XYZ file of C-alpha atoms in Angstrom:
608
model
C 94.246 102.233 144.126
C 93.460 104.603 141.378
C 89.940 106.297 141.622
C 88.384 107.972 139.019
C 85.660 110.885 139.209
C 85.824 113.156 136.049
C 82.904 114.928 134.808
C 80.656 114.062 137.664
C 79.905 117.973 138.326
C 81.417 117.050 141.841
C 82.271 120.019 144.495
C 85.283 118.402 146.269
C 86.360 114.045 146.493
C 84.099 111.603 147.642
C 83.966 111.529 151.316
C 83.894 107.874 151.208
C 87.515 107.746 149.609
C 89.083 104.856 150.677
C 92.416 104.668 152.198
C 95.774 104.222 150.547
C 94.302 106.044 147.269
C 97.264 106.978 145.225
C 95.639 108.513 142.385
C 92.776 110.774 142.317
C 90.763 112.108 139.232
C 88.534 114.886 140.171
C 89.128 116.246 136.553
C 86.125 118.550 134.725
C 84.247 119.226 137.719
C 82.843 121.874 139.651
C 86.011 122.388 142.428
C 86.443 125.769 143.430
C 88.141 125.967 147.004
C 90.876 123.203 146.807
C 90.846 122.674 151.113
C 91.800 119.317 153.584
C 87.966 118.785 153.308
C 87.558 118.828 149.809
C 90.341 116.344 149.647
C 88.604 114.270 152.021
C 91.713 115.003 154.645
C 93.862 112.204 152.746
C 97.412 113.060 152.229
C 98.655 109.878 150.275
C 98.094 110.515 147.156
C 101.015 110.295 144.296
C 99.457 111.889 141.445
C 96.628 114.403 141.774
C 94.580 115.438 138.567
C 92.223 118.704 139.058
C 92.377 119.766 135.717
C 89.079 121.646 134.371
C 87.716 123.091 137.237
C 86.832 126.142 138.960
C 89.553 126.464 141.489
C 90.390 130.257 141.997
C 91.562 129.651 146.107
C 93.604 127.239 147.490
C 94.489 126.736 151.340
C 98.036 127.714 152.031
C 100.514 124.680 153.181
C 97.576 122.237 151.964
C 100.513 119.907 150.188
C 102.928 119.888 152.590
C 102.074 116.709 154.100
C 101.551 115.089 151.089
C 104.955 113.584 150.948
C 104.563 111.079 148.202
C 102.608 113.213 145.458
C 104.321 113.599 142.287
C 102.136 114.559 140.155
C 99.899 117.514 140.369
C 97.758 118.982 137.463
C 95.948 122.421 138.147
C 95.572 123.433 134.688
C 92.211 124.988 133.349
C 91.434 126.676 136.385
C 90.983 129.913 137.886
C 94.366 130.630 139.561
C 95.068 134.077 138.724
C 92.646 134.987 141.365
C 94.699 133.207 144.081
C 97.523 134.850 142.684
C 96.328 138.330 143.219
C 95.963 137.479 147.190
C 99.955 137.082 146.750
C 100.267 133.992 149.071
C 102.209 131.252 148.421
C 100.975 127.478 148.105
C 103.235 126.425 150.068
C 106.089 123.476 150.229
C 105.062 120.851 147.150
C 107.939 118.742 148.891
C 107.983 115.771 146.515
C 106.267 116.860 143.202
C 108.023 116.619 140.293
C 105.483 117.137 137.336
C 103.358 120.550 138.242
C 100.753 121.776 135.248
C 99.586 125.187 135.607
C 98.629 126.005 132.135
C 95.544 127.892 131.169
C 95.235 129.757 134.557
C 95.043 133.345 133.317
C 98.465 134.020 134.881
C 100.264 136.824 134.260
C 104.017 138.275 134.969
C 105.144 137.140 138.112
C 101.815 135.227 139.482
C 104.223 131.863 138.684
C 105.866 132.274 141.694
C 103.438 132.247 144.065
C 103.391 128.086 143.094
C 106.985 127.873 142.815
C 108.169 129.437 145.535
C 109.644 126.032 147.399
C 109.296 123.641 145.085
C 112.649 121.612 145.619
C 112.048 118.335 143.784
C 109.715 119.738 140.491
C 111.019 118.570 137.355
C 108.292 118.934 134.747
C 107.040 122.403 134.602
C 103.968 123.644 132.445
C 102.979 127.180 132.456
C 101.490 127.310 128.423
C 98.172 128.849 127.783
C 98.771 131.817 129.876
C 99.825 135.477 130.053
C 103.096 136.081 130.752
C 104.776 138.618 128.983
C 108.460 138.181 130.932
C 110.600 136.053 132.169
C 112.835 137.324 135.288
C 115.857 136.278 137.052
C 113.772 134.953 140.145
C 110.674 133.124 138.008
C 112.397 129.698 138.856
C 114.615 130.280 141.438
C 112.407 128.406 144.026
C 112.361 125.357 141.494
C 116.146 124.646 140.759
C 116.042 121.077 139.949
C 113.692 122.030 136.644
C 114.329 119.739 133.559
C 111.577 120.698 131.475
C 110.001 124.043 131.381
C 106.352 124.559 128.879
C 106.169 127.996 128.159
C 104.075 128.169 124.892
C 100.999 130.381 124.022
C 102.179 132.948 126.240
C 102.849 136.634 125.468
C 106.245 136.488 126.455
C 108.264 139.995 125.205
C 111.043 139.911 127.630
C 113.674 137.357 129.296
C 115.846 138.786 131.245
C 119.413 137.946 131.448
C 120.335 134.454 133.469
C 116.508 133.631 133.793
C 117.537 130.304 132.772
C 121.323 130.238 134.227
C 120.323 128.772 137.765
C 119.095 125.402 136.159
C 121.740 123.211 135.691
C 119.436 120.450 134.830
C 117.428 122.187 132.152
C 117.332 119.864 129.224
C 114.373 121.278 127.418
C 112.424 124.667 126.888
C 109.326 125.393 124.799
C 109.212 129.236 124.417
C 106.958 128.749 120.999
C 104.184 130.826 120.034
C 105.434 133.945 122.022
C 106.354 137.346 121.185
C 110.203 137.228 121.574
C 112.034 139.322 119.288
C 116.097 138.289 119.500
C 117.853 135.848 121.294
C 121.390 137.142 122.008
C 124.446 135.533 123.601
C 122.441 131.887 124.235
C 124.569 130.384 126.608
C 122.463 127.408 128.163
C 125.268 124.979 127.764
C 123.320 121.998 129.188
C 119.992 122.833 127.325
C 119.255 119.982 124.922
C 115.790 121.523 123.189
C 114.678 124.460 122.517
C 111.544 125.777 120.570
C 111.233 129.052 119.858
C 108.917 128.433 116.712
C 106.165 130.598 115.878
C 107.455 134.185 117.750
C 108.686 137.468 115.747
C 112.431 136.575 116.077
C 114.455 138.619 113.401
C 118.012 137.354 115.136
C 119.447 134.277 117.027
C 123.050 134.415 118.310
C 124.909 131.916 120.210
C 127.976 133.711 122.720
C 131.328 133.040 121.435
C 132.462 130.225 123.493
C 134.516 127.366 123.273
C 132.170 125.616 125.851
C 130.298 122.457 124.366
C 126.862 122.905 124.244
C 124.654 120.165 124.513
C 121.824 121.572 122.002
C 120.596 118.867 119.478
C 117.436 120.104 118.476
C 116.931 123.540 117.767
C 112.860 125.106 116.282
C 113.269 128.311 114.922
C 110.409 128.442 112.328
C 107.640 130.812 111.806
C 109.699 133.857 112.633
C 111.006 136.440 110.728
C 114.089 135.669 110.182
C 116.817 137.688 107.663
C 119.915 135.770 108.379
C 120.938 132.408 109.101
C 121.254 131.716 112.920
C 124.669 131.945 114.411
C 124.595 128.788 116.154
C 127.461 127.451 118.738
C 131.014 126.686 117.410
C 131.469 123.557 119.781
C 127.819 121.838 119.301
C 126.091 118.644 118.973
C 122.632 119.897 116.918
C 121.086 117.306 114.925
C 117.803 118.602 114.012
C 117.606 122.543 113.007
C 114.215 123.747 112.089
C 114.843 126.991 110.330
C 111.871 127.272 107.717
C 109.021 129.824 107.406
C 111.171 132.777 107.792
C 112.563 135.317 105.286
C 115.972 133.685 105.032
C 117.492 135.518 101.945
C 120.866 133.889 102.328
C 122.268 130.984 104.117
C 125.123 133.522 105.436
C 124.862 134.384 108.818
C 125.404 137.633 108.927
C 123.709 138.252 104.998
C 127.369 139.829 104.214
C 128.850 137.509 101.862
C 132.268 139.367 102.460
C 131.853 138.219 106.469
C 131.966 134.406 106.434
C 131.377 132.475 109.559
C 132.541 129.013 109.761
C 130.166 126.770 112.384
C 130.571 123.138 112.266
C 127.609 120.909 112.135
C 129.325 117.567 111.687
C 126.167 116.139 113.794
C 123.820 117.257 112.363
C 121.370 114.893 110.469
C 118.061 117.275 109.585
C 117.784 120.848 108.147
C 114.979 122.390 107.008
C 115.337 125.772 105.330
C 111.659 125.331 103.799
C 109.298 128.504 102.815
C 111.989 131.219 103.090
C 113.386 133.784 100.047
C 116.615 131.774 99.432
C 118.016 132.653 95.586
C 120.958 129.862 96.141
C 122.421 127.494 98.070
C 126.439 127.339 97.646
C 128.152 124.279 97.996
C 130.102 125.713 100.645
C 127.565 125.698 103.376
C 127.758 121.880 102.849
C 131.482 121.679 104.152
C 131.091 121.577 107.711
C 127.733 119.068 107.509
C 129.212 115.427 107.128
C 126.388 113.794 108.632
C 123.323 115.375 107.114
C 120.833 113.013 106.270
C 117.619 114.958 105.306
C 118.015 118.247 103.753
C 114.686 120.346 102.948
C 114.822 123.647 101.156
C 111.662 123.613 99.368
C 109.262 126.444 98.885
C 112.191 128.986 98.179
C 113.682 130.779 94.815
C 116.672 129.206 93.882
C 117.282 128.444 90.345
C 120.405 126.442 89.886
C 121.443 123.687 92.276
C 124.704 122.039 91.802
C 126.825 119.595 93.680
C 129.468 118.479 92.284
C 132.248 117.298 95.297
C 131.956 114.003 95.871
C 132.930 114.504 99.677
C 129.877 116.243 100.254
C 126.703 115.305 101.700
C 127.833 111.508 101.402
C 125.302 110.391 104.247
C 122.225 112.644 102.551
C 119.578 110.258 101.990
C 116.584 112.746 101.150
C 116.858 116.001 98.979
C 113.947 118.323 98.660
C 114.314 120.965 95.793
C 110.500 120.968 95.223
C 108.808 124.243 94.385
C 111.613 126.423 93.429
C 112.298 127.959 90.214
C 115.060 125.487 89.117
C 116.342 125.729 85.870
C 119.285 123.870 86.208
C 120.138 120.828 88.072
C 124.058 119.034 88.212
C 125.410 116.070 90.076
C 128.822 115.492 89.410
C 130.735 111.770 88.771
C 130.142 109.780 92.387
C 128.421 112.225 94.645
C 124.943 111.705 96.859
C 125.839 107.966 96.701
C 123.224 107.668 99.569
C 120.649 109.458 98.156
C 117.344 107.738 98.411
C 114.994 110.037 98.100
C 114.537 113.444 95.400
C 112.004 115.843 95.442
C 112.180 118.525 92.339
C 107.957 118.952 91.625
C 106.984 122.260 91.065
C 110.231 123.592 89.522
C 111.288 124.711 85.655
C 112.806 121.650 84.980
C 112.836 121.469 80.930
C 116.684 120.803 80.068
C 118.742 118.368 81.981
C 121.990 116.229 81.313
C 120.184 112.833 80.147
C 122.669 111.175 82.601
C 121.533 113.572 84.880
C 119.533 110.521 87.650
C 121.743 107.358 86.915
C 124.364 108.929 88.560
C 122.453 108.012 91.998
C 122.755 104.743 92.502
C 121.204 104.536 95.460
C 117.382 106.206 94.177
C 114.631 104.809 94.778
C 112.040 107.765 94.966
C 111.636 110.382 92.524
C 109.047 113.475 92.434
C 109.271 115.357 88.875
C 105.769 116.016 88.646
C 104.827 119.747 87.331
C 107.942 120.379 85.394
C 108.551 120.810 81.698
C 110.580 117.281 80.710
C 110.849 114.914 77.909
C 111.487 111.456 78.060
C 114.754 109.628 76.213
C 113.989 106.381 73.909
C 117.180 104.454 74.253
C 118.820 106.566 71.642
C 122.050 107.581 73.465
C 122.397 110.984 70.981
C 119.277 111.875 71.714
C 120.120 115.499 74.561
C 116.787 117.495 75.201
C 115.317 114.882 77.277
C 115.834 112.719 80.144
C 116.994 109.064 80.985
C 114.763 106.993 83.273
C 116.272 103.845 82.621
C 118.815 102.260 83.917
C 118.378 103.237 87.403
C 118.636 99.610 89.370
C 116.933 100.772 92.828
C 114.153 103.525 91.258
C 111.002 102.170 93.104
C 108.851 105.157 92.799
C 108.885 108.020 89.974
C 106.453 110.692 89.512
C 105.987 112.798 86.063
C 102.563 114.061 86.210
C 102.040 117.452 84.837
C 105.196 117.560 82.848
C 103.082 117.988 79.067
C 104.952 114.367 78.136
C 103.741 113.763 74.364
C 104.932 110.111 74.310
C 106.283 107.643 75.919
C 109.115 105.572 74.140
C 109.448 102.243 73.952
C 111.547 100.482 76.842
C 111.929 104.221 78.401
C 112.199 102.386 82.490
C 114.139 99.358 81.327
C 116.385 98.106 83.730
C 114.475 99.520 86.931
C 112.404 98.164 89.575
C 110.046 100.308 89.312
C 106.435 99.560 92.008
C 104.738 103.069 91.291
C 104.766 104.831 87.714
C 102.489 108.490 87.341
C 101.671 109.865 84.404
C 98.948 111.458 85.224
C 97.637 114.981 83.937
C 99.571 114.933 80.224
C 96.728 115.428 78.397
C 97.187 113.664 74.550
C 99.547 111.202 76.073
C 100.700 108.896 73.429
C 101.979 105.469 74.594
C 103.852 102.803 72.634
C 102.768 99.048 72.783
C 106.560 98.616 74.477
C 106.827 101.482 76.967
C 105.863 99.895 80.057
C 108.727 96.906 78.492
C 110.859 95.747 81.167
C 108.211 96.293 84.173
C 106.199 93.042 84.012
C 107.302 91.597 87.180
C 107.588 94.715 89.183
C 105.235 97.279 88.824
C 102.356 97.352 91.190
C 100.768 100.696 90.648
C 99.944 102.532 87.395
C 98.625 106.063 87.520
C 97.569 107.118 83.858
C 94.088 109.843 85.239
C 93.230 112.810 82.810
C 95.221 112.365 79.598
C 92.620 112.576 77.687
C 93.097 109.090 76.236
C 90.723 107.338 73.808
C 92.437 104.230 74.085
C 95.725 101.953 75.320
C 98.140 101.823 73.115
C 100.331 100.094 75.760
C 99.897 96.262 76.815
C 98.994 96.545 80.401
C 97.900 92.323 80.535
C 101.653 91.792 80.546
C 102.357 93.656 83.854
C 101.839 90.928 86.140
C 102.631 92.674 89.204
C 100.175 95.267 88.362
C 97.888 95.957 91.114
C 96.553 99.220 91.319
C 95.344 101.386 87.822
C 93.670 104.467 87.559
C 92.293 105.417 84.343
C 89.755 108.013 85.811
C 88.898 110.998 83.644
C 89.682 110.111 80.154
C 87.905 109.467 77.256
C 87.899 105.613 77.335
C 85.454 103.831 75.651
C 86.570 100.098 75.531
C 88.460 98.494 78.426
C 91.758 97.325 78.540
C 92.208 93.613 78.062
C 93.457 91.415 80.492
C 94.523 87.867 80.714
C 93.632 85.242 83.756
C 97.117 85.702 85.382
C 96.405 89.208 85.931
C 96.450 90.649 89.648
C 94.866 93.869 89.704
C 92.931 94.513 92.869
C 91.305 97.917 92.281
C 90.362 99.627 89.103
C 89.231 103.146 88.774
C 86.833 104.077 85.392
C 85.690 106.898 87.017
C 84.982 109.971 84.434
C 85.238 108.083 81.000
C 82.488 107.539 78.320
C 82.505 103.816 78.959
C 78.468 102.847 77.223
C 79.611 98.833 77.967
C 81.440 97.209 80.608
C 82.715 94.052 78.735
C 81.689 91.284 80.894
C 83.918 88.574 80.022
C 86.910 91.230 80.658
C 85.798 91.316 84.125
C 85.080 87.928 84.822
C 88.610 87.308 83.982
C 89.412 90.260 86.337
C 87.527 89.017 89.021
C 89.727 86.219 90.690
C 92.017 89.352 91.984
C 89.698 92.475 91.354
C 88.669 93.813 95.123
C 87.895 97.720 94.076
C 86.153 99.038 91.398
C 85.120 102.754 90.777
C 83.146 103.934 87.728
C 81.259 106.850 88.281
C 80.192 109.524 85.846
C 80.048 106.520 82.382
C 77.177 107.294 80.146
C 76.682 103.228 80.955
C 73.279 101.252 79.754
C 71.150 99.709 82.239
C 70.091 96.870 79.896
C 73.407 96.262 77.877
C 75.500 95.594 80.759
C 72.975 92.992 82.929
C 75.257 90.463 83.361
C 78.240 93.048 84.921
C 75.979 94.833 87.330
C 74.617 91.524 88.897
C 78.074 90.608 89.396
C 78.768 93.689 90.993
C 75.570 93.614 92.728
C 76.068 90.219 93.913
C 79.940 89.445 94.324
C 82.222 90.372 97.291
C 83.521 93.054 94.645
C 83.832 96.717 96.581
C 82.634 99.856 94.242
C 83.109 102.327 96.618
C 80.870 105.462 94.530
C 78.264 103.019 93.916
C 75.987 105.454 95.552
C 76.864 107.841 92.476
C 77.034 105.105 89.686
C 74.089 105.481 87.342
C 73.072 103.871 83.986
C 70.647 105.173 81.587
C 67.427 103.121 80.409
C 65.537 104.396 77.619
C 62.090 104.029 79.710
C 63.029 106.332 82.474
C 63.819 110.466 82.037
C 66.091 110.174 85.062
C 69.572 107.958 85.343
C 68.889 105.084 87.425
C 71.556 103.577 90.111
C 72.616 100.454 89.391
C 71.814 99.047 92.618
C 68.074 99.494 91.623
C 68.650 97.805 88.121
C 66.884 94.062 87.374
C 66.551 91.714 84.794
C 62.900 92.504 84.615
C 62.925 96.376 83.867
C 65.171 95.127 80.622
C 62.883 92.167 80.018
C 59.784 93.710 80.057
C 61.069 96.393 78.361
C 62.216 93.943 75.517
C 58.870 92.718 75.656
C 57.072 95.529 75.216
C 59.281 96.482 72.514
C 58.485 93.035 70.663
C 54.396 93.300 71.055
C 54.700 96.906 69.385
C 56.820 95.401 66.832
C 54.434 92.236 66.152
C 51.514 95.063 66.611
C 53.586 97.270 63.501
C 53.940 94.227 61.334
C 50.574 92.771 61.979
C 48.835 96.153 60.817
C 51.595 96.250 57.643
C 50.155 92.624 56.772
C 46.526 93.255 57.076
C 47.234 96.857 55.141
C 48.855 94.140 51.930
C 46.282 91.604 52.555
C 43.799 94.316 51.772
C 45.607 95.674 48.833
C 45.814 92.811 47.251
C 42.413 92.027 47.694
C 41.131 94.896 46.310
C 43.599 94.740 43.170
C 42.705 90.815 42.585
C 38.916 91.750 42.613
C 39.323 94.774 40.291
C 40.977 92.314 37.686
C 38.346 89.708 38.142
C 35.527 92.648 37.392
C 37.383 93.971 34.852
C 37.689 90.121 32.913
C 34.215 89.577 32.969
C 33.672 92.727 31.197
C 35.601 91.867 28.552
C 34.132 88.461 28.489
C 30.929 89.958 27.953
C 32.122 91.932 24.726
């Protein structure tokens, strides 16, 4: 018994509604006195949506009979200008889900729709103009659980707005103007967002009272000083970045330490602030702490070295900071998974610096200054990547890397290698030694490389290669077990596309991109009819081009045939035959001329 009737420019319901409707959808019409009529007089419904419309009056006591609605939407309308008439809706006896967003309300105009509102639940007053928050806004509405107050202008809350609700489990307040948040003492509150205001301060009262906070969004604020959160808490997720967090003290007095205990909480993010460092001692009180993210600061020396710290951590981000120094002592972050340090000074690290995390299996160290180890063991300005049992992923683009060593990721299981963007990259026919059965995907784009040193036909895992923007001008070679499935030339100086290299490629070869190759129309015939003709994907084929000597222009190799190289050959052969045909007659002539000569000259001497 649902009936539908959005965007049907309709004035009020159909009158031909039938009974026992539950659900209504008069959504994105042209509604603007909400009335028994324009309801058709039915009273039954359970969820009401007038979203979009025009409504700017609505009759007083009009839901009072409706006993079974629960849901009413009345967002995107016109209600301020019921609002200024200062008359109440009425009773909304049953709802429990009222949406009054986008309405053009303003301080105080709320209340006119919540004055007896015993049973609402779900509140949504976002998209509006309220610049305070009183002590009466909700008192009509006391079994609230959920209260939407984002994109408002919201300045002001005055104390105990909030202190009536017992049931209050969560409270957007994002995207508002709010400065401070003293003395927060919604003990039963579960989330709060407060993202995306102008807060400078957040203080919890001093209470031995357990709060029931677990996720707490303070980012996008303006923030000096870590928030003072409750002593007796259950937070799990804390959302502090985009602020101007200088220090991870909460008062930013390092001689006034404050001691909170977060032994719940699992995720931090400290992201995009002005931290310089990040003591070990704000770890003491966080024995759960799963994710922590501090990227996007200053910090230049990160160092954990007690092993009872952080022993549930699983992801670290460091990335884009200005480290310089990096230390894990003997059996700490034995859950680590996951390390982010990209974008940092990284140039000097213990060599024994990542096979002290046993548990590793993803590591970003692209854009920082480090050398790989051969399996020297005296070897100290560089860095050990072997040896690391559970390393699945590792990154080391943009690091200037000279040379890879031979068997520099034995003893990994390495799926994804980068080493992209080291321009004059010089591989050894045994670095990749020790991945055959378990890499999958080989980044090697813009080093500048002329030509693979490295055996990539022994990687039988290998998958996935991208050699785009070299210098390449002969393939790789490949034997019949390989199992590469997409192959990117793109941006190399490739003239020939050996043909038998990819018809042994073509069992497992799905994707192919080579754009931008100086390639020859008529030297690579038998490649572009197999890629004009197989089930083989090139997805720039609309770019791919090959040059023919007969036409000014590159041609696309989709417009390439047999003939335009044939008859080009031929052509070429009849001027050929043409040059030595006029060559012959030129001797023939010659020698003519000289054997007659001889024969005049004989007779003259015959004569004498």
């Amino acid at each position: 018994m649902d009936v539908f009737c959005s965007d049907l420019s309709l004035t009020s319901a159909p009158v031909n509604l039938p009974r026992g409707v539950q659900m209504l959808d008069l959504s994105r019409n042209q509604v603007q006195n909400l009335t028994q009529e324009t309801l058709s007089y039915h009273t039954g419904f359970r969820h009401l949506n007038l979203h979009g419309n025009k409504i700017h009056f609505i009759q007083p006591g009009l839901f009072k009979d409706m006993t079974d609605l629960k849901v009413l939407d009345l967002s995107r309308n016109h209600l301020n200008v019921f609002a200024h008439s200062k008359t109440n809706i009425g009773l909304l006896a049953a709802v429990k889900s009222l949406d009054l967003s986008s309405n053009g309300l303003y301080t105080g105009m709320s209340d006119y729709f919540l004055a007896n509102s015993p049973s609402l639940e779900n509140l949504s007053l976002n998209s509006n103009s309220i610049t305070k928050v009183s002590q009466n806004t909700f008192s009509g509405a006391l079994s609230l659980s959920r209260i939407n107050l984002h994109n408002n202008v919201i300045l002001e809350i005055e104390d105990g707005a909030f202190d009536s609700l017992d049931n209050l489990a969560e409270l957007d307040l994002s995207k508002n103007s709010i400065t401070c948040i003293t003395d927060f003492n919604l003990c039963n509150l579960k989330m709060l967002n407060l993202s995306k205001n102008s807060m400078e301060l957040f203080q919890s009262t001093r209470s031995i009272d357990r709060f029931q906070l677990t996720c707490l969004d303070l980012s996008e604020n303006k923030m000096l000083y870590f928030p003072l959160l409750p002593q007796n808490n259950v937070l799990e997720y804390l959302d502090v970045s985009r602020n101007r967090l200088q220090s991870v003290n909460v008062t930013g007095n390092p001689e006034t330490h404050i001691s909170v205990f977060f032994n719940h909480l699992k995720y931090v993010d400290l992201s995009y602030n002005q931290l310089k460092s990040l003591p070990e001692t704000f770890f003491y009180c966080m024995g759960s702490l799963e994710v922590l993210n501090v990227s996007h600061n200053c910090i230049s020396s990160f160092s954990l070295t007690n092993k009872r710290l952080l022993q549930s951590v699983k992801v670290i981000n460091l990335s884009h900071n200005s480290l310089q120094s990096l230390t894990f002592g003997e059996n700490t972050l034995q859950s680590l998974e996951k390390l982010h340090l990209q974008g940092n000074d990284l140039a000097v690290l213990d060599p024994q610096t990542f096979q002290r995390l046993p548990s590793l299996n993803h590591l970003q160290l692209q854009q920082n200054n480090l050398k790989i180890c051969p399996s020297d063991p005296d070897i100290q300005d560089c860095v050990f990547f072997g040896s690391i049992p559970n390393l699945l992923f590792l990154n080391l683009s943009e690091n200037n890397l000279r040379t890879v060593p031979p068997n520099a990721f034995h003893n990994t299981s390495l799926t994804l290698l980068d080493l992209s963007m080291n321009p004059g990259l010089d591989t050894d026919k045994r670095s990749l030694t020790g991945l055959e059965n378990s890499l999958v995907h080989l980044l090697l784009r813009e080093n500048n490389l002329s030509g693979l040193n490295t055996d990539l036909s022994s990687l039988r895992s290998l998958k996935r290669i991208d050699l785009s923007t070299n210098q390449l001008t002969t393939l790789p070679t490949w034997n019949k077990e390989s199992s590469i499935e997409s192959l990117n030339l793109q941006n190399n100086n490739l003239v020939t596309i050996e043909y038998n290299t990819m018809l042994t490629l073509e069992r497992s070869l799905k994707t192919l991109y080579m754009g931008s190759n100086p390639l020859s129309c008529c030297r690579n015939l038998d490649f572009l009819h197999m890629v004009q003709h197989s089930a083989l994907v090139v997805p720039d084929i609309e770019t791919v081009t090959c040059v023919h000597e007969e036409y000014p222009e590159p041609v696309k190799i989709e417009m390439v045939t047999k003939e335009m190289c044939h008859s080009a050959g031929m052509r070429n052969y009849s001027i050929v035959a043409l040059i030595i045909l006029l060559v012959s007659l030129i001797a023939l002539g010659l020698l003519v001329t000289c054997l007659r000569a001889r024969k005049q000259k004989h007779r003259r001497n015959f004569r004498a």
